[in-house]
């Protein structure tokens, strides 16, 4: 967060997120019906988005898994990019999650 542009963008995003509370509430209500694997990566040292919010999010998702990234704050990709990549690569996929079948998509 030492670069002014990064700080500016982060503040803009954080201020805009709560602007549409109804949209956020509607999305939160649908989380328990999300039937795909979901990796919730949270920074253990985050003061903007406390760790209990990450735990709550992972609990709302039926196939949610919480991973705490140590020595990191709000912007995990900047603070701990290697650990984030390592965590993402080792996360469950539809093929490794019991009881799920991967969906084939025709993108064309």
Coordinates of N, CA and C in Angstrom, one line a residue, residues 3-103:
X3 N 2.2 2.5 -2.8 CA 2.0 3.2 -4.0 C 0.7 4.0 -3.9
X4 N 0.8 5.3 -4.2 CA -0.4 6.1 -4.2 C -1.6 5.6 -5.0
X5 N -1.3 5.1 -6.2 CA -2.4 4.6 -7.1 C -3.1 3.4 -6.5
X6 N -2.3 2.5 -5.9 CA -2.9 1.3 -5.2 C -3.8 1.7 -4.1
X7 N -3.3 2.6 -3.3 CA -4.0 3.1 -2.1 C -5.3 3.8 -2.6
X8 N -5.2 4.6 -3.6 CA -6.4 5.3 -4.2 C -7.5 4.3 -4.6
X9 N -7.0 3.3 -5.4 CA -8.0 2.3 -5.9 C -8.6 1.5 -4.8
X10 N -7.8 1.1 -3.8 CA -8.3 0.3 -2.6 C -9.4 1.1 -1.9
X11 N -9.1 2.4 -1.6 CA -10.1 3.2 -0.9 C -11.4 3.4 -1.7
X12 N -11.2 3.6 -3.0 CA -12.4 3.7 -3.9 C -13.3 2.5 -3.8
X13 N -12.6 1.3 -3.9 CA -13.4 0.0 -3.9 C -14.0 -0.2 -2.6
X14 N -13.3 0.1 -1.5 CA -13.9 -0.1 -0.1 C -15.1 0.8 0.1
X15 N -15.0 2.0 -0.4 CA -16.1 3.0 -0.2 C -17.3 2.6 -1.1
X16 N -17.1 2.0 -2.2 CA -18.2 1.7 -3.2 C -18.9 0.5 -2.8
X17 N -18.2 -0.5 -2.1 CA -18.9 -1.8 -1.8 C -20.1 -1.7 -1.0
X18 N -20.2 -0.9 0.1 CA -21.5 -0.8 0.8 C -22.5 0.1 0.2
X19 N -22.2 0.7 -1.0 CA -23.2 1.6 -1.5 C -24.5 1.0 -1.9
X20 N -24.5 -0.2 -2.3 CA -25.8 -0.9 -2.6 C -26.0 -2.0 -1.6
X21 N -26.5 -1.7 -0.5 CA -26.7 -2.7 0.6 C -27.7 -3.8 0.2
X22 N -28.7 -3.4 -0.6 CA -29.7 -4.5 -1.0 C -29.1 -5.5 -1.9
X23 N -28.2 -5.1 -2.8 CA -27.5 -6.0 -3.6 C -26.6 -6.9 -2.8
X24 N -25.9 -6.4 -1.9 CA -25.0 -7.2 -1.0 C -25.8 -8.2 -0.2
X25 N -26.9 -7.8 0.4 CA -27.8 -8.7 1.2 C -28.4 -9.8 0.3
X26 N -28.8 -9.5 -0.9 CA -29.4 -10.5 -1.8 C -28.3 -11.5 -2.2
X27 N -27.1 -11.1 -2.4 CA -26.0 -12.0 -2.7 C -25.7 -12.9 -1.5
X28 N -25.7 -12.3 -0.3 CA -25.4 -13.1 0.9 C -26.4 -14.1 1.1
X29 N -27.7 -13.8 0.9 CA -28.8 -14.8 1.1 C -28.6 -16.0 0.1
X30 N -28.0 -15.8 -1.0 CA -27.9 -16.9 -2.0 C -26.6 -17.7 -1.7
X31 N -25.7 -17.3 -0.9 CA -24.5 -18.1 -0.7 C -24.7 -19.5 -0.2
X32 N -25.7 -19.8 0.7 CA -25.9 -21.2 1.1 C -26.4 -22.2 -0.1
X33 N -26.8 -21.6 -1.2 CA -27.2 -22.5 -2.3 C -26.1 -22.6 -3.3
X34 N -24.9 -22.1 -3.1 CA -23.8 -22.2 -4.0 C -23.2 -23.6 -3.8
X35 N -23.4 -24.5 -4.8 CA -23.0 -25.9 -4.7 C -21.6 -26.2 -5.3
X36 N -20.8 -25.3 -5.5 CA -19.4 -25.6 -6.0 C -18.4 -25.4 -4.9
X37 N -17.2 -25.9 -5.1 CA -16.1 -25.7 -4.2 C -15.8 -24.2 -4.1
X38 N -15.6 -23.7 -2.9 CA -15.3 -22.3 -2.8 C -14.1 -22.1 -1.8
X39 N -13.0 -21.5 -2.2 CA -11.9 -21.3 -1.4 C -12.0 -19.8 -0.9
X40 N -12.0 -19.7 0.4 CA -12.1 -18.3 1.0 C -10.7 -18.1 1.6
X41 N -10.0 -17.2 1.0 CA -8.6 -16.9 1.4 C -8.7 -15.5 2.2
X42 N -8.2 -15.6 3.4 CA -8.3 -14.4 4.3 C -7.0 -14.1 4.9
X43 N -6.8 -12.8 5.1 CA -5.5 -12.4 5.8 C -5.7 -12.3 7.3
X44 N -4.9 -13.0 8.0 CA -5.0 -13.1 9.5 C -4.8 -11.8 10.1
X45 N -4.0 -10.9 9.5 CA -3.7 -9.6 10.1 C -4.6 -8.4 9.5
X46 N -5.6 -8.8 8.8 CA -6.5 -7.7 8.2 C -7.3 -7.0 9.2
X47 N -7.1 -5.6 9.2 CA -7.9 -4.8 10.1 C -9.1 -4.2 9.4
X48 N -9.1 -4.2 8.1 CA -10.3 -3.7 7.3 C -11.4 -4.7 7.3
X49 N -11.0 -5.9 6.9 CA -12.0 -7.1 6.9 C -11.5 -8.1 7.9
X50 N -12.1 -8.1 9.1 CA -11.6 -8.9 10.2 C -11.7 -10.4 9.9
X51 N -10.8 -11.2 10.5 CA -10.8 -12.7 10.2 C -12.2 -13.3 10.5
X52 N -13.0 -12.8 11.4 CA -14.3 -13.5 11.7 C -15.2 -13.3 10.5
X53 N -15.0 -12.3 9.7 CA -15.8 -12.2 8.4 C -15.5 -13.3 7.5
X54 N -14.2 -13.7 7.4 CA -13.8 -14.8 6.5 C -14.4 -16.1 7.0
X55 N -14.3 -16.3 8.3 CA -14.9 -17.5 8.9 C -16.4 -17.6 8.6
X56 N -17.1 -16.5 8.8 CA -18.5 -16.5 8.5 C -18.8 -16.8 7.0
X57 N -18.0 -16.2 6.1 CA -18.2 -16.4 4.7 C -18.0 -17.9 4.4
X58 N -17.0 -18.5 4.9 CA -16.7 -19.9 4.6 C -17.8 -20.8 5.2
X59 N -18.4 -20.4 6.3 CA -19.4 -21.2 6.9 C -20.7 -21.1 6.1
X60 N -21.0 -20.0 5.4 CA -22.2 -19.8 4.6 C -22.2 -20.7 3.4
X61 N -21.0 -21.0 2.9 CA -20.8 -21.7 1.6 C -20.8 -23.2 2.0
X62 N -21.7 -24.0 1.4 CA -21.8 -25.5 1.7 C -20.5 -26.2 1.5
X63 N -19.7 -25.8 0.5 CA -18.4 -26.5 0.2 C -17.3 -25.4 0.4
X64 N -17.4 -24.5 1.3 CA -16.4 -23.5 1.6 C -15.3 -24.0 2.4
X65 N -14.1 -23.5 2.1 CA -12.9 -23.9 2.9 C -12.2 -22.6 3.1
X66 N -11.9 -22.3 4.4 CA -11.2 -21.1 4.8 C -9.7 -21.4 4.9
X67 N -8.9 -20.5 4.3 CA -7.4 -20.6 4.5 C -7.0 -19.2 5.0
X68 N -6.3 -19.1 6.1 CA -5.8 -17.9 6.6 C -4.4 -17.7 6.1
X69 N -4.0 -16.6 5.6 CA -2.7 -16.3 5.2 C -2.0 -15.4 6.2
X70 N -1.0 -15.9 6.8 CA -0.3 -15.2 7.9 C 0.6 -14.1 7.3
X71 N 0.9 -13.1 8.1 CA 1.7 -12.0 7.8 C 1.2 -11.3 6.5
X72 N -0.1 -11.1 6.5 CA -0.7 -10.4 5.4 C -1.8 -9.5 5.9
X73 N -2.2 -8.6 5.0 CA -3.3 -7.6 5.4 C -4.3 -7.7 4.3
X74 N -5.0 -6.6 4.0 CA -6.2 -6.6 3.1 C -5.8 -7.0 1.7
X75 N -4.7 -6.7 1.2 CA -4.3 -7.0 -0.2 C -3.4 -8.2 -0.2
X76 N -3.9 -9.4 0.0 CA -3.1 -10.6 0.0 C -2.2 -10.7 -1.3
X77 N -2.8 -10.5 -2.5 CA -1.9 -10.7 -3.7 C -0.7 -9.8 -3.7
X78 N -0.7 -8.7 -3.0 CA 0.5 -7.9 -2.9 C 1.4 -8.3 -1.7
X79 N 0.7 -8.6 -0.6 CA 1.5 -9.0 0.7 C 2.1 -10.4 0.6
X80 N 1.4 -11.3 0.1 CA 1.9 -12.7 0.1 C 1.5 -13.4 -1.2
X81 N 2.0 -12.9 -2.4 CA 1.6 -13.5 -3.7 C 2.0 -15.0 -3.8
X82 N 3.1 -15.4 -3.3 CA 3.6 -16.8 -3.4 C 2.7 -17.7 -2.6
X83 N 2.3 -17.3 -1.4 CA 1.5 -18.1 -0.5 C 0.1 -18.2 -1.1
X84 N -0.4 -17.1 -1.7 CA -1.8 -17.1 -2.3 C -1.8 -18.1 -3.5
X85 N -0.7 -18.0 -4.3 CA -0.7 -18.9 -5.5 C -0.6 -20.4 -5.0
X86 N 0.2 -20.7 -4.0 CA 0.3 -22.0 -3.4 C -1.0 -22.5 -2.9
X87 N -1.7 -21.7 -2.2 CA -3.0 -22.0 -1.6 C -4.0 -22.3 -2.7
X88 N -4.0 -21.4 -3.7 CA -5.0 -21.6 -4.8 C -4.7 -22.9 -5.6
X89 N -3.5 -23.2 -5.9 CA -3.2 -24.4 -6.6 C -3.6 -25.7 -5.9
X90 N -3.5 -25.6 -4.5 CA -3.8 -26.8 -3.7 C -5.3 -26.9 -3.3
X91 N -6.1 -26.0 -3.8 CA -7.5 -26.0 -3.4 C -8.3 -27.1 -4.1
X92 N -9.4 -27.5 -3.5 CA -10.1 -28.6 -4.1 C -10.8 -28.2 -5.4
X93 N -10.9 -29.1 -6.3 CA -11.6 -28.9 -7.6 C -12.8 -29.7 -7.6
X94 N -13.8 -29.5 -8.6 CA -14.9 -30.4 -8.7 C -14.6 -31.8 -8.7
X95 N -13.5 -32.2 -9.3 CA -13.1 -33.6 -9.5 C -12.6 -34.2 -8.1
X96 N -12.2 -33.3 -7.2 CA -11.7 -33.8 -5.9 C -12.6 -33.7 -4.8
X97 N -13.7 -33.0 -5.0 CA -14.7 -32.8 -4.0 C -15.8 -33.9 -4.0
X98 N -15.9 -34.7 -2.9 CA -16.8 -35.8 -3.0 C -18.3 -35.4 -3.3
X99 N -18.9 -36.2 -4.2 CA -20.3 -35.9 -4.5 C -20.6 -34.8 -5.5
X100 N -19.5 -34.3 -6.2 CA -19.8 -33.3 -7.2 C -19.3 -33.8 -8.5
X101 N -19.9 -33.4 -9.6 CA -19.5 -33.7 -10.9 C -19.1 -32.4 -11.6
X102 N -18.0 -32.4 -12.4 CA -17.7 -31.2 -13.1 C -18.7 -30.9 -14.2
X103 N -19.0 -29.6 -14.4 CA -20.0 -29.3 -15.4 C -19.2 -28.9 -16.7

